[in-house]
């Protein structure tokens, strides 16, 4: 009998140990259990919004009801968002309903969801030329700027404080630049353009680049490109300056000069231009036909505020422009921009679509006919 009792106790202990092991394995597999030490704990996937343990990102706002502002010959179905290929890791487009008290409160990017997710190491690079294909810059706190003469360069989980014309510039003939989870700012009064700084990220190359989850400030024309994937960024606190010609530099949170051959996608960003119009403010999103007609642009699910107009739509020759599900805020001007919400929208252009756009109070935005 004593032997049987010992055998029973042994089996019970074995079963208890096995149950504990299985419970620990399941907690590790599902992410349940002791929380991570913080944003620096564990690896950070390049396309992840947050590092393990950083907590969930804010969710999207509710979807709108039927939209009286929908228009455009390229609109095959009033209830369907136009097809566009999101870049790797992009979030789902926010569907604005209303009202929205602030960008962060309605699921748009802000300081909490952008910028580096890990501890940084200071690098006093000055104005550094990058000439190594495939180079990855991660965890750098850069005092200087990056001039990229290479392919497939990635800047991730870093900070750039520039006193140059730009923060990051991709030179003609090169491609594949990715700028992710990075803060890009400048020192007002220290730039070469009469003390000003022009471009946080500039794409002078001939192919698409990706800029995602970045916190961008100070630069006059913050994100400048004719093609690329601009998503989940927070652009704010642009600083006006007089350029070398003595004129106020035009300022835009995102600017495209037209003549592009590839697609430009501007999706789920907070784009703020607080600059007074008498000091050069142009737009939150400026699609201008400076170097050719504007074509193949998606502006989807963004929070837009400020500028002379919050959005310039490309002008008479613009085609393939899809402006959908954006929120236009009156935080700087009662009409979104100093003069209004939208200018230069070509409603009759081939493939142009206007749908689901609202003010922050939830009212439909309908562009006025272009002259």
Coordinates of C-alpha atoms in Angstrom, one line a residue:
X1 CA 0.0 0.0 0.0
X2 CA 2.8 2.4 0.9
X3 CA 4.4 1.7 -2.6
X4 CA 1.1 2.5 -4.3
X5 CA 0.7 5.8 -2.4
X6 CA 4.2 6.9 -3.3
X7 CA 3.5 6.0 -7.0
X8 CA 0.2 8.0 -6.9
X9 CA 2.0 11.0 -5.4
X10 CA 4.7 10.8 -8.0
X11 CA 2.1 10.8 -10.8
X12 CA 0.3 13.8 -9.3
X13 CA 3.5 15.8 -9.0
X14 CA 4.4 14.9 -12.6
X15 CA 0.9 16.0 -13.8
X16 CA 1.3 19.3 -11.9
X17 CA 4.7 20.1 -13.4
X18 CA 3.4 19.3 -16.9
X19 CA 0.4 21.6 -16.4
X20 CA 2.7 24.5 -15.3
X21 CA 5.0 23.9 -18.3
X22 CA 2.1 23.9 -20.7
X23 CA 0.7 27.1 -19.2
X24 CA 4.0 28.9 -19.5
X25 CA 4.4 27.8 -23.1
X26 CA 0.9 29.0 -24.0
X27 CA 1.5 32.4 -22.3
X28 CA 4.8 32.9 -24.2
X29 CA 3.1 31.8 -27.5
X30 CA 0.2 34.2 -27.2
X31 CA 2.0 37.1 -25.6
X32 CA 0.2 36.8 -22.3
X33 CA 2.1 36.9 -19.1
X34 CA 4.7 39.3 -17.7
X35 CA 4.8 42.6 -19.7
X36 CA 7.8 43.7 -21.7
X37 CA 10.3 46.0 -20.0
X38 CA 9.4 48.8 -22.5
X39 CA 9.9 49.9 -26.1
X40 CA 13.5 48.8 -26.1
X41 CA 12.7 45.2 -25.1
X42 CA 12.8 42.6 -27.9
X43 CA 13.4 43.1 -31.6
X44 CA 11.5 45.8 -33.6
X45 CA 10.2 44.6 -36.9
X46 CA 10.9 47.2 -39.6
X47 CA 7.2 47.5 -40.6
X48 CA 5.7 47.4 -37.1
X49 CA 4.0 50.4 -35.8
X50 CA 5.3 49.8 -32.3
X51 CA 8.0 47.7 -30.6
X52 CA 6.9 44.7 -28.5
X53 CA 5.5 45.9 -25.2
X54 CA 4.7 49.5 -26.4
X55 CA 1.0 49.0 -26.3
X56 CA -1.6 49.2 -29.1
X57 CA -2.0 52.1 -31.5
X58 CA -5.2 54.1 -31.5
X59 CA -7.9 52.6 -33.7
X60 CA -9.6 54.2 -36.6
X61 CA -12.6 56.5 -36.4
X62 CA -16.1 55.2 -37.4
X63 CA -17.0 54.9 -41.0
X64 CA -19.2 57.6 -42.6
X65 CA -22.7 57.2 -43.9
X66 CA -23.8 57.9 -47.4
X67 CA -21.7 60.7 -48.9
X68 CA -23.2 63.6 -50.8
X69 CA -19.7 64.9 -51.8
X70 CA -18.8 61.9 -54.0
X71 CA -17.9 62.9 -57.5
X72 CA -15.6 62.1 -60.4
X73 CA -15.6 60.1 -63.6
X74 CA -13.3 57.5 -62.1
X75 CA -15.8 56.7 -59.3
X76 CA -17.2 53.2 -60.3
X77 CA -19.0 52.7 -57.0
X78 CA -20.0 55.4 -54.6
X79 CA -19.5 53.0 -51.6
X80 CA -16.1 51.6 -52.6
X81 CA -12.8 53.1 -51.8
X82 CA -10.7 53.3 -54.9
X83 CA -8.1 50.6 -55.4
X84 CA -4.6 51.5 -54.3
X85 CA -1.7 49.3 -53.2
X86 CA -0.6 50.2 -49.7
X87 CA 3.0 50.1 -48.8
X88 CA 4.3 47.3 -46.6
X89 CA 3.2 47.8 -43.0
X90 CA 0.7 50.6 -43.6
X91 CA -2.3 50.9 -41.4
X92 CA -5.9 50.7 -42.7
X93 CA -7.2 54.0 -44.0
X94 CA -9.1 55.9 -41.4
X95 CA -12.8 56.5 -42.4
X96 CA -13.7 59.9 -41.0
X97 CA -17.1 60.3 -39.5
X98 CA -17.3 63.2 -37.1
X99 CA -16.9 65.0 -35.0
X100 CA -13.1 64.7 -34.4
X101 CA -11.7 66.7 -31.5
X102 CA -8.0 66.2 -32.5
X103 CA -6.0 63.9 -34.7
X104 CA -4.9 61.6 -32.0
X105 CA -8.4 61.3 -30.6
X106 CA -9.7 60.0 -33.9
X107 CA -6.9 57.6 -34.7
X108 CA -4.6 59.8 -36.7
X109 CA -0.8 59.9 -36.2
X110 CA 0.7 62.1 -33.5
X111 CA 3.8 62.2 -31.3
X112 CA 2.8 59.0 -29.5
X113 CA 2.7 56.9 -32.7
X114 CA 5.6 58.3 -34.6
X115 CA 9.4 58.6 -34.3
X116 CA 11.9 56.1 -32.9
X117 CA 10.9 53.2 -30.7
X118 CA 14.3 52.4 -29.3
X119 CA 17.1 54.1 -27.4
X120 CA 19.4 56.2 -29.6
X121 CA 23.1 56.6 -29.8
X122 CA 24.5 60.1 -30.7
X123 CA 26.3 60.4 -34.0
X124 CA 27.7 63.8 -35.0
X125 CA 27.9 63.0 -38.7
X126 CA 27.6 66.5 -40.1
X127 CA 26.4 66.5 -43.6
X128 CA 27.0 62.9 -44.4
X129 CA 27.0 61.3 -47.9
X130 CA 25.7 57.7 -47.9
X131 CA 27.3 55.7 -50.8
X132 CA 26.8 52.0 -49.7
X133 CA 24.0 50.1 -51.3
X134 CA 21.7 48.4 -48.7
X135 CA 23.0 50.4 -45.8
X136 CA 20.8 50.4 -42.7
X137 CA 21.0 53.3 -40.2
X138 CA 19.2 52.2 -37.0
X139 CA 19.2 53.7 -33.6
X140 CA 21.3 56.8 -34.5
X141 CA 20.7 60.3 -33.0
X142 CA 22.2 62.2 -35.9
X143 CA 23.5 65.8 -35.7
X144 CA 23.7 66.5 -39.4
X145 CA 22.0 65.4 -42.6
X146 CA 22.0 62.4 -45.0
X147 CA 22.7 62.8 -48.7
X148 CA 22.0 59.4 -50.3
X149 CA 24.0 58.3 -53.4
X150 CA 23.1 54.6 -53.0
X151 CA 20.3 52.1 -53.6
X152 CA 18.0 50.4 -51.0
X153 CA 19.1 52.5 -48.0
X154 CA 17.0 52.2 -44.9
X155 CA 16.9 54.8 -42.1
X156 CA 14.8 53.4 -39.1
X157 CA 14.3 54.2 -35.5
X158 CA 16.6 57.2 -35.6
X159 CA 16.5 61.0 -35.2
X160 CA 17.9 63.6 -37.5
X161 CA 18.6 67.2 -36.4
X162 CA 19.7 69.0 -39.5
X163 CA 21.1 72.5 -40.3
X164 CA 21.3 71.7 -44.0
X165 CA 18.9 72.2 -46.9
X166 CA 17.4 68.8 -46.1
X167 CA 17.3 66.1 -43.5
X168 CA 17.5 63.2 -46.0
X169 CA 17.9 63.6 -49.8
X170 CA 17.9 60.8 -52.4
X171 CA 19.9 61.8 -55.4
X172 CA 19.0 61.3 -59.0
X173 CA 19.7 57.8 -60.4
X174 CA 19.2 56.0 -57.1
X175 CA 16.2 54.2 -55.6
X176 CA 14.8 52.1 -52.8
X177 CA 15.1 54.6 -49.9
X178 CA 13.0 53.8 -46.8
X179 CA 12.6 56.2 -43.9
X180 CA 10.7 54.6 -41.0
X181 CA 10.0 55.4 -37.4
X182 CA 12.3 58.4 -37.4
X183 CA 12.2 62.0 -36.1
X184 CA 13.3 64.5 -38.7
X185 CA 13.7 68.1 -37.5
X186 CA 16.0 71.1 -37.9
X187 CA 17.5 74.1 -36.2
X188 CA 15.6 77.3 -37.2
X189 CA 18.0 80.0 -38.2
X190 CA 20.9 77.7 -38.9
X191 CA 20.1 76.5 -42.4
X192 CA 21.9 77.5 -45.6
X193 CA 18.8 79.1 -47.2
X194 CA 19.1 82.4 -45.4
X195 CA 18.9 80.5 -42.1
X196 CA 16.0 78.3 -43.3
X197 CA 15.8 74.6 -44.1
X198 CA 13.8 73.3 -47.0
X199 CA 13.1 69.5 -47.2
X200 CA 12.8 67.0 -44.4
X201 CA 12.8 64.2 -47.0
X202 CA 13.4 64.9 -50.7
X203 CA 13.1 62.3 -53.5
X204 CA 15.2 63.4 -56.4
X205 CA 15.5 59.8 -57.6
X206 CA 13.5 58.2 -60.4
X207 CA 11.5 55.7 -58.3
X208 CA 9.2 55.3 -55.4
X209 CA 10.5 55.7 -51.8
X210 CA 8.7 55.0 -48.5
X211 CA 8.3 57.4 -45.6
X212 CA 6.3 55.9 -42.7
X213 CA 5.7 56.6 -39.0
X214 CA 7.9 59.6 -39.0
X215 CA 7.7 62.7 -36.8
X216 CA 8.6 65.7 -39.0
X217 CA 8.9 69.3 -38.0
X218 CA 10.5 72.7 -38.9
X219 CA 11.3 72.1 -42.6
X220 CA 9.5 74.5 -45.0
X221 CA 8.4 71.8 -47.6
X222 CA 8.5 68.8 -45.3
X223 CA 8.0 65.8 -47.6
X224 CA 8.8 66.6 -51.2
X225 CA 8.4 64.0 -53.9
X226 CA 6.5 63.1 -57.1
X227 CA 6.2 59.5 -56.3
X228 CA 6.4 57.3 -53.3
X229 CA 4.5 56.0 -50.3
X230 CA 3.9 58.5 -47.5
X231 CA 2.0 56.9 -44.7
X232 CA 1.3 57.2 -40.9
X233 CA 3.4 60.4 -40.5
X234 CA 3.0 63.4 -38.2
X235 CA 4.1 66.6 -39.9
X236 CA 3.8 69.7 -37.6
X237 CA 5.3 73.0 -36.4
X238 CA 6.6 74.1 -39.8
X239 CA 8.8 77.2 -39.3
X240 CA 8.5 80.1 -41.9
X241 CA 11.6 81.8 -43.2
X242 CA 12.7 84.2 -45.9
X243 CA 14.8 82.5 -48.7
X244 CA 18.0 83.7 -50.2
X245 CA 15.9 85.9 -52.6
X246 CA 14.4 87.7 -49.6
X247 CA 10.9 86.3 -50.1
X248 CA 8.9 84.2 -47.7
X249 CA 9.6 80.5 -48.6
X250 CA 6.4 78.7 -49.6
X251 CA 5.6 76.0 -47.0
X252 CA 3.8 72.7 -47.5
X253 CA 3.5 69.6 -45.3
X254 CA 3.6 67.5 -48.5
X255 CA 4.5 68.9 -51.9
X256 CA 4.6 67.4 -55.4
X257 CA 5.6 69.5 -58.4
X258 CA 4.0 67.3 -61.1
X259 CA 5.5 65.5 -64.0
X260 CA 5.7 62.3 -62.0
X261 CA 5.9 59.0 -63.8
X262 CA 5.0 56.7 -60.8
X263 CA 2.3 56.8 -58.2
X264 CA 2.3 59.0 -55.2
X265 CA 0.3 57.7 -52.2
X266 CA -0.4 59.9 -49.2
X267 CA -2.3 57.8 -46.7
X268 CA -3.2 58.1 -43.1
X269 CA -1.0 61.0 -42.1
X270 CA -1.5 64.1 -39.9
X271 CA -0.4 67.0 -42.1
X272 CA -0.4 70.4 -40.3
X273 CA 0.7 73.7 -41.8
X274 CA 0.4 76.4 -39.1
X275 CA 2.3 79.1 -41.0
X276 CA 0.4 82.3 -41.6
X277 CA -0.4 82.9 -45.2
X278 CA 1.5 86.3 -45.2
X279 CA 4.6 84.3 -44.3
X280 CA 4.4 81.9 -47.2
X281 CA 1.9 79.2 -46.3
X282 CA 0.7 77.2 -49.3
X283 CA -1.0 73.9 -48.2
X284 CA -1.1 70.8 -46.1
X285 CA -1.0 68.8 -49.3
X286 CA 0.2 70.8 -52.4
X287 CA -0.1 69.1 -55.7
X288 CA 1.3 71.7 -58.1
X289 CA 1.9 71.5 -61.9
X290 CA 5.3 73.2 -61.6
X291 CA 7.3 70.7 -63.7
X292 CA 4.4 69.0 -65.6
X293 CA 0.9 67.7 -65.1
X294 CA 0.0 66.0 -61.9
X295 CA -1.2 62.4 -62.3
X296 CA -1.7 59.2 -60.4
X297 CA -1.9 60.5 -56.8
X298 CA -3.9 59.0 -53.9
X299 CA -4.7 61.2 -50.9
X300 CA -6.6 58.9 -48.6
X301 CA -7.6 59.0 -44.9
X302 CA -5.4 62.0 -43.8
X303 CA -6.0 64.8 -41.3
X304 CA -5.3 68.1 -43.1
X305 CA -5.1 71.6 -41.6
X306 CA -3.6 75.0 -42.5
X307 CA -2.1 76.6 -45.5
X308 CA -3.6 79.1 -47.9
X309 CA -5.8 76.1 -48.9
X310 CA -5.6 72.8 -47.0
X311 CA -5.4 71.0 -50.4
X312 CA -4.3 72.0 -53.9
X313 CA -5.6 69.4 -56.2
X314 CA -3.3 69.6 -59.2
X315 CA -5.0 72.1 -61.5
X316 CA -6.6 71.8 -65.0
X317 CA -4.4 69.0 -66.4
X318 CA -4.5 66.8 -63.3
X319 CA -5.7 63.2 -63.9
X320 CA -5.9 60.0 -61.8
X321 CA -6.2 62.0 -58.6
X322 CA -8.1 60.1 -55.8
X323 CA -9.0 62.2 -52.8
X324 CA -10.9 60.0 -50.4
X325 CA -11.9 59.9 -46.7
X326 CA -9.9 62.8 -45.5
X327 CA -10.6 65.1 -42.5
X328 CA -10.2 68.8 -43.0
X329 CA -9.6 70.6 -39.7
X330 CA -10.3 74.2 -38.7
X331 CA -7.6 74.3 -36.0
X332 CA -5.7 77.1 -37.7
X333 CA -8.3 78.8 -39.9
X334 CA -12.2 78.6 -39.8
X335 CA -12.2 77.5 -43.4
X336 CA -9.4 74.9 -43.1
X337 CA -6.9 77.0 -44.9
X338 CA -6.7 80.8 -44.9
X339 CA -8.7 81.1 -48.1
X340 CA -10.6 77.8 -48.0
X341 CA -10.5 74.0 -47.9
X342 CA -9.6 73.1 -51.5
X343 CA -8.3 74.8 -54.6
X344 CA -7.4 73.7 -58.1
X345 CA -9.6 70.6 -58.1
X346 CA -10.2 69.3 -61.6
X347 CA -13.5 67.5 -61.3
X348 CA -13.6 66.5 -64.9
X349 CA -10.1 65.1 -65.2
X350 CA -9.8 61.4 -66.3
X351 CA -9.8 59.1 -63.2
X352 CA -10.2 62.0 -60.7
X353 CA -12.3 60.9 -57.7
X354 CA -13.5 63.0 -54.7
X355 CA -15.3 61.0 -52.1
X356 CA -15.9 60.7 -48.3
X357 CA -14.1 63.9 -47.3
X358 CA -15.3 65.6 -44.2
X359 CA -14.6 68.5 -41.9
X360 CA -13.5 67.6 -38.3
X361 CA -17.1 68.4 -37.3
X362 CA -18.4 65.8 -39.7
X363 CA -19.7 68.0 -42.6
X364 CA -19.1 66.8 -46.2
X365 CA -16.5 68.8 -48.1
X366 CA -17.4 69.6 -51.7
X367 CA -14.9 71.4 -53.8
X368 CA -16.0 74.5 -55.6
X369 CA -15.8 74.3 -59.4
X370 CA -12.5 75.4 -60.8
X371 CA -12.6 78.6 -62.9

